[in-house]
mmCIF file of C-alpha atoms in Angstrom:
data_model
loop_
_atom_site.group_PDB
_atom_site.id
_atom_site.type_symbol
_atom_site.label_atom_id
_atom_site.label_comp_id
_atom_site.label_asym_id
_atom_site.label_seq_id
_atom_site.Cartn_x
_atom_site.Cartn_y
_atom_site.Cartn_z
ATOM 1 C CA UNK C 1 159.017 -105.521 -14.933
ATOM 2 C CA UNK C 2 158.340 -104.615 -18.572
ATOM 3 C CA UNK C 3 161.020 -103.524 -20.979
ATOM 4 C CA UNK C 4 161.433 -99.897 -22.099
ATOM 5 C CA UNK C 5 159.237 -98.841 -25.022
ATOM 6 C CA UNK C 6 161.072 -99.187 -28.339
ATOM 7 C CA UNK C 7 160.890 -96.296 -30.757
ATOM 8 C CA UNK C 8 160.662 -98.595 -33.736
ATOM 9 C CA UNK C 9 157.328 -99.880 -32.421
ATOM 10 C CA UNK C 10 155.956 -96.378 -32.868
ATOM 11 C CA UNK C 11 157.087 -95.932 -36.461
ATOM 12 C CA UNK C 12 154.409 -95.566 -39.112
ATOM 13 C CA UNK C 13 153.438 -98.726 -40.910
ATOM 14 C CA UNK C 14 154.215 -99.206 -44.599
ATOM 15 C CA UNK C 15 150.554 -98.606 -45.394
ATOM 16 C CA UNK C 16 150.572 -95.306 -43.536
ATOM 17 C CA UNK C 17 153.739 -94.196 -45.273
ATOM 18 C CA UNK C 18 152.359 -95.153 -48.678
ATOM 19 C CA UNK C 19 149.087 -93.407 -47.919
ATOM 20 C CA UNK C 20 150.855 -90.185 -46.919
ATOM 21 C CA UNK C 21 153.154 -90.290 -49.946
ATOM 22 C CA UNK C 22 150.253 -90.894 -52.345
ATOM 23 C CA UNK C 23 148.152 -88.167 -50.740
ATOM 24 C CA UNK C 24 150.937 -85.625 -51.030
ATOM 25 C CA UNK C 25 151.651 -86.612 -54.637
ATOM 26 C CA UNK C 26 147.959 -86.312 -55.514
ATOM 27 C CA UNK C 27 147.796 -82.932 -53.856
ATOM 28 C CA UNK C 28 150.805 -81.698 -55.821
ATOM 29 C CA UNK C 29 149.341 -83.079 -59.036
ATOM 30 C CA UNK C 30 146.082 -81.277 -58.333
ATOM 31 C CA UNK C 31 147.858 -78.014 -57.612
ATOM 32 C CA UNK C 32 149.935 -78.284 -60.770
ATOM 33 C CA UNK C 33 147.228 -79.445 -63.168
ATOM 34 C CA UNK C 34 143.765 -78.596 -61.883
ATOM 35 C CA UNK C 35 144.263 -75.368 -59.966
ATOM 36 C CA UNK C 36 145.384 -73.441 -63.094
ATOM 37 C CA UNK C 37 142.296 -74.758 -64.867
ATOM 38 C CA UNK C 38 140.082 -73.541 -62.067
ATOM 39 C CA UNK C 39 141.710 -70.117 -62.222
ATOM 40 C CA UNK C 40 141.120 -70.080 -65.982
ATOM 41 C CA UNK C 41 137.468 -70.953 -65.379
ATOM 42 C CA UNK C 42 137.271 -68.143 -62.846
ATOM 43 C CA UNK C 43 138.537 -65.685 -65.475
ATOM 44 C CA UNK C 44 136.161 -67.128 -68.027
ATOM 45 C CA UNK C 45 133.232 -66.728 -65.663
ATOM 46 C CA UNK C 46 134.241 -63.105 -65.169
ATOM 47 C CA UNK C 47 135.104 -62.068 -68.706
ATOM 48 C CA UNK C 48 133.617 -64.489 -71.230
ATOM 49 C CA UNK C 49 130.967 -62.903 -73.416
ATOM 50 C CA UNK C 50 128.188 -65.498 -73.638
ATOM 51 C CA UNK C 51 125.629 -62.800 -74.236
ATOM 52 C CA UNK C 52 126.492 -61.983 -77.850
ATOM 53 C CA UNK C 53 126.420 -65.563 -79.072
ATOM 54 C CA UNK C 54 123.158 -66.392 -77.288
ATOM 55 C CA UNK C 55 121.543 -63.187 -78.530
ATOM 56 C CA UNK C 56 122.681 -64.061 -82.056
ATOM 57 C CA UNK C 57 120.973 -67.389 -81.688
ATOM 58 C CA UNK C 58 117.815 -65.702 -80.412
ATOM 59 C CA UNK C 59 117.741 -63.252 -83.327
ATOM 60 C CA UNK C 60 118.175 -66.124 -85.742
ATOM 61 C CA UNK C 61 115.239 -67.899 -84.059
ATOM 62 C CA UNK C 62 113.000 -64.891 -84.613
ATOM 63 C CA UNK C 63 114.141 -64.441 -88.200
ATOM 64 C CA UNK C 64 113.615 -68.115 -88.972
ATOM 65 C CA UNK C 65 110.221 -68.209 -87.332
ATOM 66 C CA UNK C 66 108.870 -65.048 -88.928
ATOM 67 C CA UNK C 67 110.611 -64.661 -92.272
ATOM 68 C CA UNK C 68 111.747 -68.103 -93.425
ATOM 69 C CA UNK C 69 108.556 -68.602 -95.447
ATOM 70 C CA UNK C 70 108.195 -65.062 -96.605
ATOM 71 C CA UNK C 71 105.297 -64.367 -98.950
ATOM 72 C CA UNK C 72 103.954 -61.365 -100.760
ATOM 73 C CA UNK C 73 101.071 -61.251 -98.327
ATOM 74 C CA UNK C 74 103.438 -61.010 -95.369
ATOM 75 C CA UNK C 75 105.583 -58.363 -97.024
ATOM 76 C CA UNK C 76 102.605 -56.118 -97.603
ATOM 77 C CA UNK C 77 100.991 -56.866 -94.244
ATOM 78 C CA UNK C 78 101.622 -53.598 -92.433
ATOM 79 C CA UNK C 79 100.322 -54.892 -89.113
ATOM 80 C CA UNK C 80 102.937 -57.657 -88.817
ATOM 81 C CA UNK C 81 105.812 -55.212 -88.188
ATOM 82 C CA UNK C 82 104.586 -54.565 -84.650
ATOM 83 C CA UNK C 83 104.455 -58.279 -83.889
ATOM 84 C CA UNK C 84 107.987 -58.705 -85.202
ATOM 85 C CA UNK C 85 109.295 -55.843 -83.045
ATOM 86 C CA UNK C 86 107.655 -57.296 -79.938
ATOM 87 C CA UNK C 87 109.001 -60.759 -80.792
ATOM 88 C CA UNK C 88 112.551 -59.444 -81.077
ATOM 89 C CA UNK C 89 112.329 -57.636 -77.731
ATOM 90 C CA UNK C 90 110.928 -60.697 -75.993
ATOM 91 C CA UNK C 91 113.367 -63.178 -77.470
ATOM 92 C CA UNK C 92 116.421 -61.015 -76.813
ATOM 93 C CA UNK C 93 115.303 -60.590 -73.218
ATOM 94 C CA UNK C 94 115.155 -64.391 -72.912
ATOM 95 C CA UNK C 95 118.656 -64.601 -74.414
ATOM 96 C CA UNK C 96 120.040 -62.147 -71.861
ATOM 97 C CA UNK C 97 118.379 -64.143 -69.098
ATOM 98 C CA UNK C 98 119.985 -67.354 -70.373
ATOM 99 C CA UNK C 99 123.424 -65.747 -70.666
ATOM 100 C CA UNK C 100 123.177 -64.395 -67.129
ATOM 101 C CA UNK C 101 122.190 -67.816 -65.845
ATOM 102 C CA UNK C 102 125.178 -69.486 -67.568
ATOM 103 C CA UNK C 103 127.595 -66.891 -66.202
ATOM 104 C CA UNK C 104 126.253 -67.120 -62.657
ATOM 105 C CA UNK C 105 126.259 -70.924 -62.666
ATOM 106 C CA UNK C 106 129.829 -70.984 -63.860
ATOM 107 C CA UNK C 107 130.883 -68.444 -61.250
ATOM 108 C CA UNK C 108 129.272 -70.309 -58.362
ATOM 109 C CA UNK C 109 130.679 -73.577 -59.721
ATOM 110 C CA UNK C 110 134.203 -72.154 -59.655
ATOM 111 C CA UNK C 111 133.759 -70.622 -56.244
ATOM 112 C CA UNK C 112 132.161 -73.775 -54.850
ATOM 113 C CA UNK C 113 135.059 -75.862 -56.094
ATOM 114 C CA UNK C 114 137.619 -73.396 -54.776
ATOM 115 C CA UNK C 115 135.875 -73.395 -51.414
ATOM 116 C CA UNK C 116 135.853 -77.168 -51.318
ATOM 117 C CA UNK C 117 132.116 -77.440 -51.835
ATOM 118 C CA UNK C 118 130.283 -79.469 -54.427
ATOM 119 C CA UNK C 119 130.834 -78.137 -57.912
ATOM 120 C CA UNK C 120 127.958 -77.455 -60.253
ATOM 121 C CA UNK C 121 128.288 -80.157 -62.850
ATOM 122 C CA UNK C 122 126.157 -78.613 -65.533
ATOM 123 C CA UNK C 123 127.143 -75.325 -67.028
ATOM 124 C CA UNK C 124 123.607 -74.652 -68.185
ATOM 125 C CA UNK C 125 124.728 -73.997 -71.751
ATOM 126 C CA UNK C 126 122.794 -76.959 -73.001
ATOM 127 C CA UNK C 127 119.722 -75.571 -71.339
ATOM 128 C CA UNK C 128 120.175 -72.277 -73.146
ATOM 129 C CA UNK C 129 120.466 -74.057 -76.467
ATOM 130 C CA UNK C 130 116.953 -75.327 -75.801
ATOM 131 C CA UNK C 131 115.900 -71.837 -74.878
ATOM 132 C CA UNK C 132 112.185 -71.682 -74.581
ATOM 133 C CA UNK C 133 110.410 -69.625 -77.149
ATOM 134 C CA UNK C 134 109.355 -66.273 -75.824
ATOM 135 C CA UNK C 135 105.669 -65.512 -75.637
ATOM 136 C CA UNK C 136 105.940 -62.589 -78.032
ATOM 137 C CA UNK C 137 107.581 -64.724 -80.710
ATOM 138 C CA UNK C 138 104.958 -67.405 -80.270
ATOM 139 C CA UNK C 139 102.205 -64.807 -80.568
ATOM 140 C CA UNK C 140 103.815 -63.261 -83.647
ATOM 141 C CA UNK C 141 104.046 -66.705 -85.256
ATOM 142 C CA UNK C 142 100.411 -67.392 -84.461
ATOM 143 C CA UNK C 143 99.348 -64.021 -85.851
ATOM 144 C CA UNK C 144 101.324 -64.687 -88.999
ATOM 145 C CA UNK C 145 99.753 -68.110 -89.412
ATOM 146 C CA UNK C 146 96.314 -66.605 -88.819
ATOM 147 C CA UNK C 147 96.934 -63.848 -91.377
ATOM 148 C CA UNK C 148 98.118 -66.433 -93.887
ATOM 149 C CA UNK C 149 95.046 -68.590 -93.253
ATOM 150 C CA UNK C 150 92.765 -65.575 -93.672
ATOM 151 C CA UNK C 151 94.508 -64.649 -96.887
ATOM 152 C CA UNK C 152 94.200 -68.187 -98.238
ATOM 153 C CA UNK C 153 90.534 -68.346 -97.268
ATOM 154 C CA UNK C 154 89.948 -64.944 -98.889
ATOM 155 C CA UNK C 155 91.597 -66.105 -102.099
ATOM 156 C CA UNK C 156 89.473 -69.276 -102.160
ATOM 157 C CA UNK C 157 86.203 -67.446 -101.501
ATOM 158 C CA UNK C 158 87.055 -64.658 -103.925
ATOM 159 C CA UNK C 159 88.080 -67.161 -106.557
ATOM 160 C CA UNK C 160 84.858 -69.164 -106.194
ATOM 161 C CA UNK C 161 82.784 -65.990 -106.288
ATOM 162 C CA UNK C 162 84.568 -64.721 -109.374
ATOM 163 C CA UNK C 163 84.200 -68.009 -111.224
ATOM 164 C CA UNK C 164 80.508 -68.216 -110.423
ATOM 165 C CA UNK C 165 80.002 -64.564 -111.431
ATOM 166 C CA UNK C 166 81.737 -65.074 -114.773
ATOM 167 C CA UNK C 167 79.653 -68.165 -115.366
ATOM 168 C CA UNK C 168 76.462 -66.173 -114.597
ATOM 169 C CA UNK C 169 77.480 -63.376 -116.945
ATOM 170 C CA UNK C 170 78.252 -65.865 -119.716
ATOM 171 C CA UNK C 171 74.667 -67.100 -119.339
ATOM 172 C CA UNK C 172 73.355 -63.567 -119.832
ATOM 173 C CA UNK C 173 72.524 -62.931 -116.189
ATOM 174 C CA UNK C 174 73.976 -60.315 -113.856
ATOM 175 C CA UNK C 175 77.235 -61.098 -112.011
ATOM 176 C CA UNK C 176 75.267 -62.370 -109.003
ATOM 177 C CA UNK C 177 73.008 -64.422 -111.202
ATOM 178 C CA UNK C 178 69.831 -62.348 -111.066
ATOM 179 C CA UNK C 179 67.548 -61.168 -113.862
ATOM 180 C CA UNK C 180 65.169 -58.261 -113.975
ATOM 181 C CA UNK C 181 61.904 -59.090 -112.177
ATOM 182 C CA UNK C 182 59.326 -60.327 -114.575
ATOM 183 C CA UNK C 183 61.812 -60.842 -117.400
ATOM 184 C CA UNK C 184 62.087 -64.284 -118.929
ATOM 185 C CA UNK C 185 65.218 -66.291 -118.474
ATOM 186 C CA UNK C 186 67.683 -66.104 -121.344
ATOM 187 C CA UNK C 187 67.105 -68.721 -123.998
ATOM 188 C CA UNK C 188 68.533 -72.135 -123.161
ATOM 189 C CA UNK C 189 68.949 -71.351 -119.437
ATOM 190 C CA UNK C 190 67.427 -73.809 -117.032
ATOM 191 C CA UNK C 191 66.055 -72.640 -113.702
ATOM 192 C CA UNK C 192 63.069 -71.248 -111.875
ATOM 193 C CA UNK C 193 61.099 -68.443 -113.495
ATOM 194 C CA UNK C 194 62.510 -64.954 -113.313
ATOM 195 C CA UNK C 195 60.358 -63.557 -110.448
ATOM 196 C CA UNK C 196 62.140 -65.912 -108.011
ATOM 197 C CA UNK C 197 65.496 -64.514 -108.976
ATOM 198 C CA UNK C 198 67.104 -61.615 -107.188
ATOM 199 C CA UNK C 199 69.026 -59.061 -109.148
ATOM 200 C CA UNK C 200 72.169 -58.116 -107.243
ATOM 201 C CA UNK C 201 74.296 -58.646 -104.160
ATOM 202 C CA UNK C 202 72.069 -56.523 -101.910
ATOM 203 C CA UNK C 203 68.960 -58.480 -102.935
ATOM 204 C CA UNK C 204 70.852 -61.673 -102.179
ATOM 205 C CA UNK C 205 71.779 -60.427 -98.722
ATOM 206 C CA UNK C 206 68.152 -59.584 -98.021
ATOM 207 C CA UNK C 207 66.983 -62.950 -99.254
ATOM 208 C CA UNK C 208 66.396 -65.835 -96.884
ATOM 209 C CA UNK C 209 67.883 -69.267 -97.243
ATOM 210 C CA UNK C 210 65.194 -70.312 -99.711
ATOM 211 C CA UNK C 211 65.362 -67.217 -101.899
ATOM 212 C CA UNK C 212 62.366 -65.288 -100.530
ATOM 213 C CA UNK C 213 62.913 -61.637 -99.643
ATOM 214 C CA UNK C 214 62.953 -61.028 -95.890
ATOM 215 C CA UNK C 215 59.943 -58.896 -95.024
ATOM 216 C CA UNK C 216 59.286 -58.497 -98.718
ATOM 217 C CA UNK E 1 160.376 -109.205 -43.585
ATOM 218 C CA UNK E 2 157.426 -107.801 -45.613
ATOM 219 C CA UNK E 3 156.250 -109.371 -48.828
ATOM 220 C CA UNK E 4 155.577 -107.270 -51.919
ATOM 221 C CA UNK E 5 151.892 -107.147 -51.018
ATOM 222 C CA UNK E 6 152.608 -105.754 -47.548
ATOM 223 C CA UNK E 7 154.999 -103.204 -48.986
ATOM 224 C CA UNK E 8 152.659 -102.218 -51.743
ATOM 225 C CA UNK E 9 155.282 -103.075 -54.383
ATOM 226 C CA UNK E 10 153.089 -104.129 -57.246
ATOM 227 C CA UNK E 11 149.466 -103.859 -58.174
ATOM 228 C CA UNK E 12 146.208 -105.755 -58.224
ATOM 229 C CA UNK E 13 145.324 -107.157 -61.642
ATOM 230 C CA UNK E 14 141.556 -107.033 -62.034
ATOM 231 C CA UNK E 15 141.539 -109.469 -64.946
ATOM 232 C CA UNK E 16 143.455 -112.258 -63.187
ATOM 233 C CA UNK E 17 142.264 -111.286 -59.712
ATOM 234 C CA UNK E 18 145.806 -111.557 -58.401
ATOM 235 C CA UNK E 19 148.377 -109.239 -56.974
ATOM 236 C CA UNK E 20 151.301 -108.801 -59.336
ATOM 237 C CA UNK E 21 154.600 -107.812 -57.777
ATOM 238 C CA UNK E 22 157.003 -105.365 -59.398
ATOM 239 C CA UNK E 23 158.398 -106.318 -62.717
ATOM 240 C CA UNK E 24 154.945 -106.433 -64.285
ATOM 241 C CA UNK E 25 154.810 -102.620 -64.382
ATOM 242 C CA UNK E 26 156.291 -99.495 -62.797
ATOM 243 C CA UNK E 27 156.379 -99.124 -59.040
ATOM 244 C CA UNK E 28 154.722 -95.790 -58.847
ATOM 245 C CA UNK E 29 154.138 -95.742 -55.109
ATOM 246 C CA UNK E 30 157.593 -96.666 -53.884
ATOM 247 C CA UNK E 31 159.140 -94.147 -56.243
ATOM 248 C CA UNK E 32 157.196 -91.360 -54.569
ATOM 249 C CA UNK E 33 159.134 -89.179 -52.110
ATOM 250 C CA UNK E 34 158.421 -90.212 -48.533
ATOM 251 C CA UNK E 35 156.591 -87.808 -46.269
ATOM 252 C CA UNK E 36 158.887 -87.577 -43.247
ATOM 253 C CA UNK E 37 156.600 -85.411 -41.128
ATOM 254 C CA UNK E 38 152.972 -85.774 -42.192
ATOM 255 C CA UNK E 39 151.772 -83.424 -39.469
ATOM 256 C CA UNK E 40 154.022 -80.598 -40.606
ATOM 257 C CA UNK E 41 153.167 -81.321 -44.246
ATOM 258 C CA UNK E 42 149.472 -81.145 -43.446
ATOM 259 C CA UNK E 43 149.957 -77.861 -41.608
ATOM 260 C CA UNK E 44 151.888 -76.429 -44.550
ATOM 261 C CA UNK E 45 149.231 -77.500 -47.031
ATOM 262 C CA UNK E 46 146.410 -76.043 -44.927
ATOM 263 C CA UNK E 47 148.263 -72.750 -44.653
ATOM 264 C CA UNK E 48 149.072 -72.688 -48.391
ATOM 265 C CA UNK E 49 145.497 -73.540 -49.369
ATOM 266 C CA UNK E 50 144.137 -70.615 -47.417
ATOM 267 C CA UNK E 51 146.734 -68.240 -48.882
ATOM 268 C CA UNK E 52 145.904 -69.429 -52.405
ATOM 269 C CA UNK E 53 142.197 -68.915 -51.759
ATOM 270 C CA UNK E 54 142.761 -65.361 -50.517
ATOM 271 C CA UNK E 55 144.981 -64.562 -53.472
ATOM 272 C CA UNK E 56 142.890 -66.182 -56.212
ATOM 273 C CA UNK E 57 139.268 -66.199 -55.119
ATOM 274 C CA UNK E 58 138.594 -63.795 -52.272
ATOM 275 C CA UNK E 59 138.027 -60.780 -54.540
ATOM 276 C CA UNK E 60 136.003 -62.884 -56.982
ATOM 277 C CA UNK E 61 133.767 -64.058 -54.139
ATOM 278 C CA UNK E 62 133.224 -60.517 -52.877
ATOM 279 C CA UNK E 63 132.301 -59.347 -56.383
ATOM 280 C CA UNK E 64 129.719 -62.126 -56.683
ATOM 281 C CA UNK E 65 128.175 -61.266 -53.314
ATOM 282 C CA UNK E 66 127.962 -57.637 -54.379
ATOM 283 C CA UNK E 67 126.524 -58.601 -57.772
ATOM 284 C CA UNK E 68 123.826 -60.778 -56.199
ATOM 285 C CA UNK E 69 122.540 -57.739 -54.345
ATOM 286 C CA UNK E 70 122.904 -54.947 -56.881
ATOM 287 C CA UNK E 71 122.900 -56.352 -60.423
ATOM 288 C CA UNK E 72 120.399 -54.691 -62.808
ATOM 289 C CA UNK E 73 122.024 -55.642 -66.103
ATOM 290 C CA UNK E 74 119.040 -57.643 -67.434
ATOM 291 C CA UNK E 75 116.725 -54.652 -66.966
ATOM 292 C CA UNK E 76 119.259 -52.313 -68.585
ATOM 293 C CA UNK E 77 119.651 -54.608 -71.589
ATOM 294 C CA UNK E 78 115.866 -54.880 -72.004
ATOM 295 C CA UNK E 79 115.592 -51.086 -72.036
ATOM 296 C CA UNK E 80 118.298 -50.824 -74.704
ATOM 297 C CA UNK E 81 116.602 -53.500 -76.810
ATOM 298 C CA UNK E 82 113.215 -51.817 -76.550
ATOM 299 C CA UNK E 83 114.720 -48.645 -78.004
ATOM 300 C CA UNK E 84 116.586 -50.436 -80.793
ATOM 301 C CA UNK E 85 113.895 -52.892 -81.882
ATOM 302 C CA UNK E 86 111.745 -50.319 -83.748
ATOM 303 C CA UNK E 87 114.563 -49.302 -86.064
ATOM 304 C CA UNK E 88 115.675 -52.907 -86.549
ATOM 305 C CA UNK E 89 112.170 -54.060 -87.471
ATOM 306 C CA UNK E 90 111.659 -51.132 -89.843
ATOM 307 C CA UNK E 91 114.853 -52.069 -91.669
ATOM 308 C CA UNK E 92 113.739 -55.703 -91.885
ATOM 309 C CA UNK E 93 110.404 -54.666 -93.380
ATOM 310 C CA UNK E 94 112.170 -52.416 -95.902
ATOM 311 C CA UNK E 95 114.547 -55.184 -96.923
ATOM 312 C CA UNK E 96 111.671 -57.620 -97.383
ATOM 313 C CA UNK E 97 109.740 -55.128 -99.510
ATOM 314 C CA UNK E 98 112.755 -54.460 -101.696
ATOM 315 C CA UNK E 99 113.227 -58.212 -102.226
ATOM 316 C CA UNK E 100 109.692 -58.431 -103.613
ATOM 317 C CA UNK E 101 109.866 -55.052 -105.352
ATOM 318 C CA UNK E 102 106.809 -53.869 -103.420
ATOM 319 C CA UNK E 103 106.075 -50.235 -102.602
ATOM 320 C CA UNK E 104 103.575 -49.234 -99.921
ATOM 321 C CA UNK E 105 101.093 -46.421 -100.329
ATOM 322 C CA UNK E 106 101.417 -43.464 -97.930
ATOM 323 C CA UNK E 107 98.398 -44.751 -96.010
ATOM 324 C CA UNK E 108 99.984 -48.191 -95.673
ATOM 325 C CA UNK E 109 103.255 -46.614 -94.590
ATOM 326 C CA UNK E 110 101.415 -44.677 -91.905
ATOM 327 C CA UNK E 111 99.651 -47.798 -90.702
ATOM 328 C CA UNK E 112 102.909 -49.704 -90.650
ATOM 329 C CA UNK E 113 104.521 -46.957 -88.573
ATOM 330 C CA UNK E 114 101.589 -47.061 -86.151
ATOM 331 C CA UNK E 115 101.855 -50.850 -85.912
ATOM 332 C CA UNK E 116 105.603 -50.635 -85.336
ATOM 333 C CA UNK E 117 105.260 -48.031 -82.602
ATOM 334 C CA UNK E 118 102.518 -50.019 -80.943
ATOM 335 C CA UNK E 119 104.447 -53.286 -81.158
ATOM 336 C CA UNK E 120 107.662 -51.689 -79.944
ATOM 337 C CA UNK E 121 105.987 -50.020 -77.000
ATOM 338 C CA UNK E 122 103.972 -53.056 -75.947
ATOM 339 C CA UNK E 123 106.860 -55.451 -76.564
ATOM 340 C CA UNK E 124 109.256 -53.162 -74.705
ATOM 341 C CA UNK E 125 106.944 -52.820 -71.727
ATOM 342 C CA UNK E 126 106.499 -56.568 -71.538
ATOM 343 C CA UNK E 127 110.172 -57.435 -71.987
ATOM 344 C CA UNK E 128 111.235 -54.870 -69.360
ATOM 345 C CA UNK E 129 108.654 -56.270 -66.948
ATOM 346 C CA UNK E 130 109.883 -59.799 -67.719
ATOM 347 C CA UNK E 131 113.466 -58.627 -67.264
ATOM 348 C CA UNK E 132 112.647 -57.229 -63.820
ATOM 349 C CA UNK E 133 111.258 -60.589 -62.738
ATOM 350 C CA UNK E 134 114.173 -62.464 -64.334
ATOM 351 C CA UNK E 135 116.684 -60.142 -62.678
ATOM 352 C CA UNK E 136 115.177 -60.678 -59.260
ATOM 353 C CA UNK E 137 115.123 -64.408 -59.892
ATOM 354 C CA UNK E 138 118.757 -64.498 -61.094
ATOM 355 C CA UNK E 139 119.993 -62.412 -58.171
ATOM 356 C CA UNK E 140 118.026 -64.509 -55.714
ATOM 357 C CA UNK E 141 119.371 -67.742 -57.168
ATOM 358 C CA UNK E 142 122.941 -66.459 -57.155
ATOM 359 C CA UNK E 143 122.589 -65.313 -53.568
ATOM 360 C CA UNK E 144 121.111 -68.674 -52.561
ATOM 361 C CA UNK E 145 124.001 -70.518 -54.238
ATOM 362 C CA UNK E 146 126.525 -68.271 -52.518
ATOM 363 C CA UNK E 147 124.810 -68.783 -49.171
ATOM 364 C CA UNK E 148 124.919 -72.541 -49.747
ATOM 365 C CA UNK E 149 128.647 -72.338 -50.408
ATOM 366 C CA UNK E 150 129.111 -70.065 -47.403
ATOM 367 C CA UNK E 151 127.085 -72.414 -45.240
ATOM 368 C CA UNK E 152 129.296 -75.329 -46.294
ATOM 369 C CA UNK E 153 132.416 -73.312 -45.565
ATOM 370 C CA UNK E 154 130.986 -72.283 -42.207
ATOM 371 C CA UNK E 155 130.149 -75.879 -41.333
ATOM 372 C CA UNK E 156 133.638 -77.088 -42.264
ATOM 373 C CA UNK E 157 135.253 -74.234 -40.324
ATOM 374 C CA UNK E 158 133.203 -74.959 -37.226
ATOM 375 C CA UNK E 159 134.098 -78.644 -37.463
ATOM 376 C CA UNK E 160 137.782 -77.779 -37.743
ATOM 377 C CA UNK E 161 137.524 -75.334 -34.873
ATOM 378 C CA UNK E 162 135.610 -77.889 -32.800
ATOM 379 C CA UNK E 163 138.311 -80.445 -33.471
ATOM 380 C CA UNK E 164 141.031 -77.938 -32.520
ATOM 381 C CA UNK E 165 139.135 -76.988 -29.327
ATOM 382 C CA UNK E 166 138.670 -80.639 -28.443
ATOM 383 C CA UNK E 167 142.385 -81.311 -28.961
ATOM 384 C CA UNK E 168 143.306 -78.251 -26.896
ATOM 385 C CA UNK E 169 140.996 -79.389 -24.114
ATOM 386 C CA UNK E 170 142.453 -82.898 -24.168
ATOM 387 C CA UNK E 171 145.971 -81.462 -24.000
ATOM 388 C CA UNK E 172 145.012 -79.187 -21.078
ATOM 389 C CA UNK E 173 143.489 -82.078 -19.153
ATOM 390 C CA UNK E 174 146.501 -84.275 -19.910
ATOM 391 C CA UNK E 175 148.755 -81.484 -18.638
ATOM 392 C CA UNK E 176 146.712 -81.017 -15.444
ATOM 393 C CA UNK E 177 146.655 -84.741 -14.903
ATOM 394 C CA UNK E 178 150.414 -85.019 -15.445
ATOM 395 C CA UNK E 179 151.034 -82.083 -13.109
ATOM 396 C CA UNK E 180 148.863 -83.657 -10.405
ATOM 397 C CA UNK E 181 150.641 -86.964 -10.872
ATOM 398 C CA UNK E 182 154.041 -85.258 -10.667
ATOM 399 C CA UNK E 183 152.931 -83.475 -7.484
ATOM 400 C CA UNK E 184 151.784 -86.775 -6.006
ATOM 401 C CA UNK E 185 155.103 -88.389 -6.899
ATOM 402 C CA UNK E 186 157.041 -85.456 -5.394
ATOM 403 C CA UNK E 187 155.032 -85.593 -2.190
ATOM 404 C CA UNK E 188 155.435 -89.368 -2.112
ATOM 405 C CA UNK E 189 159.169 -89.082 -2.603
ATOM 406 C CA UNK E 190 159.488 -86.365 0.031
ATOM 407 C CA UNK E 191 157.374 -88.483 2.381
ATOM 408 C CA UNK E 192 159.577 -91.512 1.791
ATOM 409 C CA UNK E 193 162.724 -89.466 2.344
ATOM 410 C CA UNK E 194 161.191 -87.994 5.514
ATOM 411 C CA UNK E 195 160.239 -91.451 6.775
ATOM 412 C CA UNK E 196 163.703 -92.760 6.020
ATOM 413 C CA UNK E 197 165.273 -89.790 7.858
ATOM 414 C CA UNK E 198 163.074 -90.376 10.903
ATOM 415 C CA UNK E 199 163.993 -94.072 10.883
ATOM 416 C CA UNK E 200 167.682 -93.194 10.579
ATOM 417 C CA UNK E 201 167.442 -90.819 13.536
ATOM 418 C CA UNK E 202 165.550 -93.418 15.554
ATOM 419 C CA UNK E 203 168.285 -95.992 14.936
#
């Protein structure tokens, strides 16, 4: 016949006791140190104003992109104001979208942690700092670059035209280099005889590539 | 009876690869208060956790669920910006002109105003349309995240409930089994007593 069961045989082992003691201590540490942080994060997710700072960044982006290399041509370009207005609207909308995303991610992160689910590790703030450029800002930048290129090209063409015209006038010809039909070339001027020359800008437009008058 | 290793009095040194008994550092584990009734402690913690959740996060969770279904803030902001951007851009243009000391002719001013109005209207229309899409996207994403959390909570709850139901069922069966056994023993004892009485009478 077996002996009576001894109560000491049913006592928890040292490992079990240590495990329970450690678990309880860890729980208390968590409650004392991490739970207040989580509650702070909850309040932050509710009340923190991310919007203003991200919008400030977006406005600065637009200003830097469109006015950092300001020139006289841009200042007097009346058409660029519309592009700038559209760029501001677009970029600020992107900023609001980013701020909303940060706030929502933080809120679900807090709630997920509180509910014992996986926490969202990334706040998304870094993503907002790399906020993609809005289409309107990109378009405004492109328009500005195009306007600048046109202006530069205009200056180059105008400059070349002016220089050539002055040179022609110094040689006794008209600004566009023509002479009266049938008149001799001024003394000392090399070139084909006068009848091949056209008098003014209109004649030049009507002339073909080799100087003959179209239909004339 | 137990060595320091068995009692957990000491720690494992990763550099030497050996267990170092107390004396080499503080005995953090043995200084912890013992948990006399882990079951009761666990019950208390579970109860307290739920009360803390209700107090600290229940309202927050409800607000988020509501927000995921009704939020229109991005659209509202885009509308405000569309109205304000014309004035802001006009001021920028004026500041830039004053920096360069440039004055526009009346015709240029008119053209600038037309360009501003056009840009503001087109930009506003586009940003409000973008905001509508972004709002729907943000609300959808928030709702999906909340549903994910809710699904996890639901899964955990069902597991806990399943475990509780399984325990309850095991207890019920153990009780029925014990009752049947007790009945058998009683009948057996009564039978034995009866048999003994009959034998006594027969003698």
